[in-house]
């Protein structure tokens, strides 16, 4: 018996959310009475990188070392994860509730005749069956889902937990697979990679702008604050929809889910769909000229004021603070 975790990588290197899923699988294994924590990794990844997974709780890695996996393909990935689950006699399969995890979780669950919890936000409880907590209605309520099937699939919301590093070691084995070209029938024709920034999913500091900033020409004041703090930029959905900012900056129910140490929301009303992606941030600061803006209810600190006056002053204060502490 084991817990299998599908570990995503970006061009051969693992990111924070990958380690989080491995931590989660290890804790799940502990809760269901032990067993191996098997990480399945697909595509070209060095042994040094794979060996790191031991430090996050994996006991074994099954590596599908096939360059055809270097480009994500839901059908081939799902088949490989199912094969890994069978090869390791997995009773629980963990994936991240991100783009690739969402794409494969349902297929893997169907192939294994397993119950699935999509968007889990806690470890399974085994006090009364196998019960997993998830959010529903964009984070307005929780559901506790009991899975009765022998095999269970859990898709964990990224950034739900912090990451803990230990000193464990893994053995690396080849994943036995026999996939034909038909399994890789869908081909990626282009890819745009954003360079030079800490990706939102990894960022500890995030400065985010909404429609209150009036237009893309005003983003300079937000960028100045981001630069002063060393923060990554984010935005609300209408801002991305209006092409004021690129879509990868959009956070919320239909965008990214983030859990930075500090989230500064500027000119964002705090609609429930926006909060769904940011309300796990450790500290939330809201700058809004409307004292009735719903975001203030979720804020740790709030500034009622005009962003065009507050932001330059805040940036100046940060820069002064930095200068006096150098
Ligand atoms: C199915 C569905 C999914 C959705 N998914 C998402 C999602 O993932 N992410 C998301 O963000 N939204 C999402 N939305 C949209 C969401 O409901 C809101 O419409 C959106 O978040 C509002 O964006 P906003 O706060 O930038 O704009 P607005 O609601 O227009 O708010 C602008 C805010 O700026 C303030 N303001 C104005 N001028 C200033 C100023 N000078 N200084 C300071 N403050 C000022 C205003 O008081 C106001 O609170 C979704 C909606 C639906 C129906």
Coordinates of N, CA, C and O in Angstrom, one line a residue, residues 15-118:
X15 N 9.1 23.3 -8.4 CA 8.7 24.6 -7.7 C 8.1 24.2 -6.4 O 7.8 23.1 -6.1
X16 N 7.8 25.3 -5.6 CA 7.3 25.2 -4.3 C 6.0 24.3 -4.2 O 5.9 23.5 -3.3
X17 N 5.1 24.5 -5.2 CA 3.9 23.7 -5.1 C 4.1 22.2 -5.3 O 3.3 21.4 -4.8
X18 N 5.2 21.9 -6.0 CA 5.5 20.5 -6.1 C 5.9 19.9 -4.8 O 5.4 18.8 -4.4
X19 N 6.7 20.6 -4.1 CA 7.2 20.1 -2.8 C 6.0 20.1 -1.8 O 5.9 19.2 -0.9
X20 N 5.1 21.0 -1.9 CA 3.9 21.0 -1.1 C 3.1 19.7 -1.2 O 2.6 19.1 -0.3
X21 N 2.9 19.3 -2.5 CA 2.1 18.1 -2.7 C 2.8 16.9 -2.2 O 2.2 16.0 -1.7
X22 N 4.2 16.9 -2.2 CA 4.9 15.7 -1.7 C 4.8 15.7 -0.1 O 4.5 14.7 0.5
X23 N 4.9 16.9 0.5 CA 4.7 17.0 1.9 C 3.3 16.5 2.3 O 3.1 15.7 3.3
X24 N 2.3 16.9 1.5 CA 0.9 16.5 1.8 C 0.7 15.0 1.6 O 0.1 14.4 2.5
X25 N 1.3 14.4 0.6 CA 1.2 13.0 0.4 C 1.9 12.2 1.6 O 1.3 11.2 2.1
X26 N 3.0 12.7 2.1 CA 3.7 12.1 3.2 C 2.8 12.1 4.5 O 2.7 11.1 5.2
X27 N 2.2 13.3 4.7 CA 1.3 13.4 5.9 C 0.1 12.5 5.7 O -0.4 11.9 6.7
X28 N -0.4 12.4 4.5 CA -1.6 11.6 4.3 C -1.2 10.1 4.5 O -2.0 9.4 5.1
X29 N 0.0 9.7 4.1 CA 0.4 8.3 4.3 C 0.5 8.1 5.8 O 0.1 7.0 6.3
X30 N 1.0 9.0 6.5 CA 1.1 8.9 8.0 C -0.3 8.7 8.6 O -0.5 7.8 9.4
X31 N -1.2 9.5 8.1 CA -2.6 9.4 8.7 C -3.3 8.1 8.3 O -4.2 7.7 9.0
X32 N -3.0 7.5 7.2 CA -3.7 6.2 6.8 C -2.9 5.0 7.3 O -3.2 3.9 6.9
X33 N -1.9 5.2 8.1 CA -1.2 4.1 8.7 C 0.1 3.7 8.0 O 0.6 2.6 8.2
X34 N 0.8 4.7 7.3 CA 2.1 4.4 6.8 C 2.1 3.9 5.4 O 1.1 4.1 4.6
X35 N 3.2 3.3 5.0 CA 3.4 2.9 3.6 C 4.3 3.8 2.8 O 4.6 4.9 3.3
X36 N 4.6 3.4 1.6 CA 5.5 4.3 0.8 C 4.9 5.5 0.3 O 3.6 5.6 0.1
X37 N 5.7 6.6 0.2 CA 5.2 7.8 -0.5 C 5.9 7.8 -1.8 O 7.1 8.1 -1.9
X38 N 5.2 7.5 -2.9 CA 5.8 7.4 -4.2 C 5.5 8.6 -5.1 O 4.3 9.0 -5.3
X39 N 6.6 9.2 -5.6 CA 6.4 10.4 -6.4 C 6.5 9.9 -7.9 O 7.4 9.2 -8.2
X40 N 5.5 10.3 -8.7 CA 5.6 10.0 -10.1 C 6.0 11.3 -10.8 O 5.4 12.3 -10.7
X41 N 7.1 11.2 -11.6 CA 7.6 12.4 -12.3 C 7.7 12.0 -13.8 O 8.3 10.9 -14.1
X42 N 7.2 12.9 -14.6 CA 7.2 12.6 -16.1 C 8.0 13.5 -16.9 O 7.9 14.8 -16.7
X43 N 8.8 13.0 -17.8 CA 9.7 13.9 -18.6 C 11.1 14.0 -18.2 O 11.5 13.2 -17.3
X44 N 11.8 14.9 -18.8 CA 13.3 15.0 -18.5 C 13.6 15.8 -17.3 O 13.4 17.0 -17.2
X45 N 14.1 15.0 -16.3 CA 14.4 15.7 -15.0 C 15.7 15.0 -14.5 O 15.8 13.7 -14.6
X46 N 16.7 15.7 -14.0 CA 18.0 15.1 -13.6 C 17.8 14.3 -12.3 O 16.9 14.6 -11.5
X47 N 18.7 13.4 -12.1 CA 18.6 12.6 -10.9 C 18.8 13.4 -9.6 O 18.2 13.2 -8.6
X48 N 19.7 14.5 -9.7 CA 19.9 15.4 -8.6 C 18.6 16.0 -8.2 O 18.2 16.1 -7.0
X49 N 17.8 16.5 -9.2 CA 16.5 17.1 -8.9 C 15.6 16.1 -8.3 O 14.9 16.3 -7.3
X50 N 15.5 14.9 -8.9 CA 14.6 13.8 -8.4 C 14.9 13.5 -6.9 O 14.0 13.3 -6.1
X51 N 16.2 13.4 -6.6 CA 16.7 13.0 -5.3 C 16.2 14.0 -4.2 O 16.0 13.7 -3.1
X52 N 16.0 15.3 -4.6 CA 15.5 16.3 -3.7 C 14.1 15.9 -3.0 O 13.8 16.3 -1.9
X53 N 13.3 15.1 -3.8 CA 12.0 14.8 -3.3 C 12.0 14.1 -2.0 O 11.0 14.1 -1.2
X54 N 13.1 13.4 -1.7 CA 13.2 12.7 -0.4 C 13.2 13.6 0.7 O 12.6 13.3 1.8
X55 N 13.7 14.8 0.5 CA 13.7 15.8 1.6 C 12.3 16.3 2.0 O 12.1 17.0 3.0
X56 N 11.4 16.1 1.1 CA 10.0 16.6 1.3 C 9.1 15.4 1.7 O 7.9 15.6 1.8
X57 N 9.6 14.2 1.8 CA 8.8 13.1 2.3 C 8.6 11.9 1.4 O 8.0 10.9 1.8
X58 N 9.0 12.0 0.1 CA 8.9 10.9 -0.8 C 9.9 9.8 -0.4 O 11.0 10.1 0.1
X59 N 9.4 8.5 -0.5 CA 10.4 7.5 -0.2 C 10.9 6.8 -1.5 O 11.9 6.1 -1.5
X60 N 10.1 7.0 -2.6 CA 10.5 6.4 -3.8 C 10.0 7.3 -5.0 O 9.0 8.0 -4.8
X61 N 10.8 7.3 -6.1 CA 10.4 8.1 -7.3 C 10.2 7.1 -8.4 O 11.1 6.3 -8.7
X62 N 9.1 7.2 -9.1 CA 8.9 6.5 -10.3 C 9.0 7.5 -11.5 O 8.3 8.4 -11.6
X63 N 10.1 7.3 -12.3 CA 10.4 8.3 -13.3 C 10.0 7.8 -14.7 O 10.6 6.8 -15.2
X64 N 9.1 8.5 -15.3 CA 8.7 8.3 -16.7 C 9.7 9.1 -17.5 O 9.3 10.2 -18.0
X65 N 10.9 8.6 -17.8 CA 11.9 9.4 -18.4 C 11.8 9.3 -19.9 O 12.6 8.6 -20.6
X66 N 10.8 10.0 -20.4 CA 10.5 9.9 -21.9 C 10.3 11.4 -22.3 O 9.5 12.1 -21.8
X67 N 11.1 11.8 -23.3 CA 11.1 13.2 -23.7 C 9.7 13.7 -24.2 O 9.4 14.8 -24.3
X68 N 8.9 12.7 -24.6 CA 7.6 13.0 -25.1 C 6.7 13.7 -24.0 O 5.7 14.4 -24.3
X69 N 7.1 13.4 -22.8 CA 6.3 14.0 -21.6 C 6.8 15.5 -21.4 O 6.2 16.1 -20.5
X70 N 7.8 15.9 -22.1 CA 8.3 17.3 -21.8 C 7.2 18.3 -22.1 O 7.3 19.5 -21.6
X71 N 6.3 18.0 -22.9 CA 5.2 18.9 -23.2 C 3.9 18.2 -22.6 O 3.7 17.0 -22.8
X72 N 3.2 19.0 -21.9 CA 2.0 18.4 -21.2 C 1.0 17.9 -22.1 O 0.6 18.6 -23.1
X73 N 0.5 16.7 -21.8 CA -0.5 16.1 -22.6 C -1.4 15.3 -21.6 O -1.0 14.3 -21.0
X74 N -2.7 15.8 -21.4 CA -3.5 15.2 -20.4 C -3.7 13.7 -20.5 O -3.6 13.0 -19.5
X75 N -3.9 13.3 -21.8 CA -4.3 11.8 -21.9 C -3.0 11.0 -21.6 O -3.2 10.0 -20.8
X76 N -1.9 11.3 -22.1 CA -0.7 10.5 -21.8 C -0.3 10.6 -20.3 O 0.1 9.6 -19.7
X77 N -0.4 11.8 -19.8 CA 0.0 12.0 -18.4 C -1.0 11.1 -17.5 O -0.5 10.5 -16.6
X78 N -2.3 11.2 -17.8 CA -3.2 10.4 -17.0 C -2.9 8.9 -17.0 O -3.0 8.2 -16.0
X79 N -2.6 8.5 -18.3 CA -2.3 7.0 -18.4 C -1.1 6.7 -17.6 O -1.0 5.6 -16.9
X80 N -0.1 7.6 -17.6 CA 1.2 7.3 -16.9 C 0.9 7.3 -15.4 O 1.4 6.4 -14.6
X81 N 0.1 8.2 -14.9 CA -0.1 8.3 -13.5 C -1.0 7.1 -13.0 O -0.7 6.5 -12.0
X82 N -1.9 6.7 -13.9 CA -2.7 5.4 -13.5 C -1.7 4.2 -13.5 O -1.8 3.4 -12.6
X83 N -0.8 4.1 -14.4 CA 0.1 3.0 -14.5 C 1.0 3.1 -13.2 O 1.2 2.0 -12.6
X84 N 1.4 4.3 -12.8 CA 2.2 4.4 -11.6 C 1.4 4.0 -10.4 O 2.0 3.3 -9.4
X85 N 0.1 4.3 -10.3 CA -0.7 4.0 -9.2 C -0.8 2.5 -9.1 O -0.7 1.9 -8.0
X86 N -1.0 1.8 -10.3 CA -1.1 0.4 -10.2 C 0.3 -0.3 -9.9 O 0.3 -1.2 -9.1
X87 N 1.3 0.3 -10.4 CA 2.7 -0.3 -10.2 C 3.0 -0.2 -8.7 O 3.8 -1.0 -8.1
X88 N 2.5 0.8 -8.0 CA 2.9 1.0 -6.6 C 1.8 0.7 -5.6 O 1.9 0.9 -4.4
X89 N 0.7 0.1 -6.1 CA -0.4 -0.4 -5.3 C -0.9 0.8 -4.4 O -1.1 0.7 -3.2
X90 N -1.1 2.0 -5.1 CA -1.5 3.2 -4.4 C -2.9 3.2 -4.0 O -3.8 2.8 -4.8
X91 N -3.2 3.6 -2.8 CA -4.6 3.7 -2.3 C -5.1 5.1 -2.3 O -6.3 5.4 -2.4
X92 N -4.1 6.1 -2.3 CA -4.4 7.5 -2.4 C -3.5 8.1 -3.4 O -2.3 7.8 -3.4
X93 N -4.1 8.9 -4.3 CA -3.3 9.6 -5.4 C -3.5 11.1 -5.1 O -4.6 11.6 -5.1
X94 N -2.4 11.8 -5.0 CA -2.4 13.3 -4.8 C -1.9 14.0 -6.0 O -0.9 13.6 -6.5
X95 N -2.7 15.0 -6.4 CA -2.2 15.9 -7.5 C -2.4 17.3 -7.0 O -3.2 17.5 -6.1
X96 N -1.7 18.3 -7.6 CA -2.0 19.7 -7.3 C -3.2 20.1 -8.1 O -3.4 19.7 -9.2
X97 N -4.0 21.0 -7.5 CA -5.2 21.5 -8.1 C -4.8 22.7 -9.0 O -5.2 23.8 -8.8
X98 N -3.8 22.4 -9.9 CA -3.4 23.5 -10.8 C -3.8 23.1 -12.2 O -4.6 22.1 -12.4
X99 N -3.3 23.7 -13.3 CA -3.7 23.5 -14.6 C -3.6 22.0 -15.0 O -4.5 21.3 -15.4
X100 N -2.4 21.4 -14.8 CA -2.2 20.0 -15.2 C -2.9 19.1 -14.3 O -3.5 18.1 -14.7
X101 N -2.9 19.4 -13.0 CA -3.5 18.5 -12.0 C -5.0 18.4 -12.2 O -5.6 17.3 -12.2
X102 N -5.6 19.6 -12.5 CA -7.1 19.6 -12.8 C -7.4 18.8 -14.0 O -8.4 18.1 -14.1
X103 N -6.5 18.8 -15.0 CA -6.7 18.2 -16.3 C -6.6 16.6 -16.1 O -7.4 15.9 -16.8
X104 N -5.8 16.2 -15.2 CA -5.6 14.7 -15.2 C -6.4 14.0 -14.0 O -6.7 12.9 -14.1
X105 N -6.8 14.8 -13.0 CA -7.4 14.2 -11.8 C -8.6 13.4 -12.2 O -8.8 12.2 -11.7
X106 N -9.5 13.9 -12.9 CA -10.8 13.3 -13.3 C -10.5 12.0 -14.1 O -11.2 11.0 -13.9
X107 N -9.6 12.1 -15.1 CA -9.3 10.9 -15.9 C -8.7 9.8 -15.1 O -9.1 8.7 -15.2
X108 N -7.7 10.2 -14.2 CA -7.1 9.1 -13.4 C -8.1 8.5 -12.5 O -8.2 7.3 -12.4
X109 N -9.0 9.3 -11.9 CA -10.0 8.8 -11.0 C -11.0 7.8 -11.8 O -11.3 6.7 -11.3
X110 N -11.3 8.2 -13.0 CA -12.2 7.3 -13.8 C -11.5 6.0 -14.1 O -12.1 4.9 -14.0
X111 N -10.2 6.1 -14.5 CA -9.5 4.9 -14.9 C -9.3 4.0 -13.7 O -9.2 2.8 -13.9
X112 N -9.2 4.5 -12.5 CA -9.0 3.7 -11.3 C -10.3 3.4 -10.6 O -10.2 2.8 -9.5
X113 N -11.4 3.9 -11.1 CA -12.7 3.7 -10.4 C -12.6 4.3 -9.0 O -13.0 3.7 -8.0
X114 N -12.0 5.4 -8.9 CA -11.7 6.1 -7.6 C -12.6 7.3 -7.4 O -13.0 7.9 -8.3
X115 N -12.9 7.5 -6.1 CA -13.6 8.8 -5.7 C -12.6 9.9 -5.8 O -11.4 9.7 -5.5
X116 N -13.1 11.1 -6.1 CA -12.2 12.3 -6.3 C -12.7 13.4 -5.5 O -13.9 13.8 -5.5
X117 N -11.7 14.1 -4.8 CA -12.1 15.4 -4.2 C -11.2 16.4 -4.9 O -10.0 16.4 -4.8
X118 N -11.9 17.3 -5.6 CA -11.2 18.4 -6.3 C -11.1 19.7 -5.5 O -12.2 20.1 -5.1

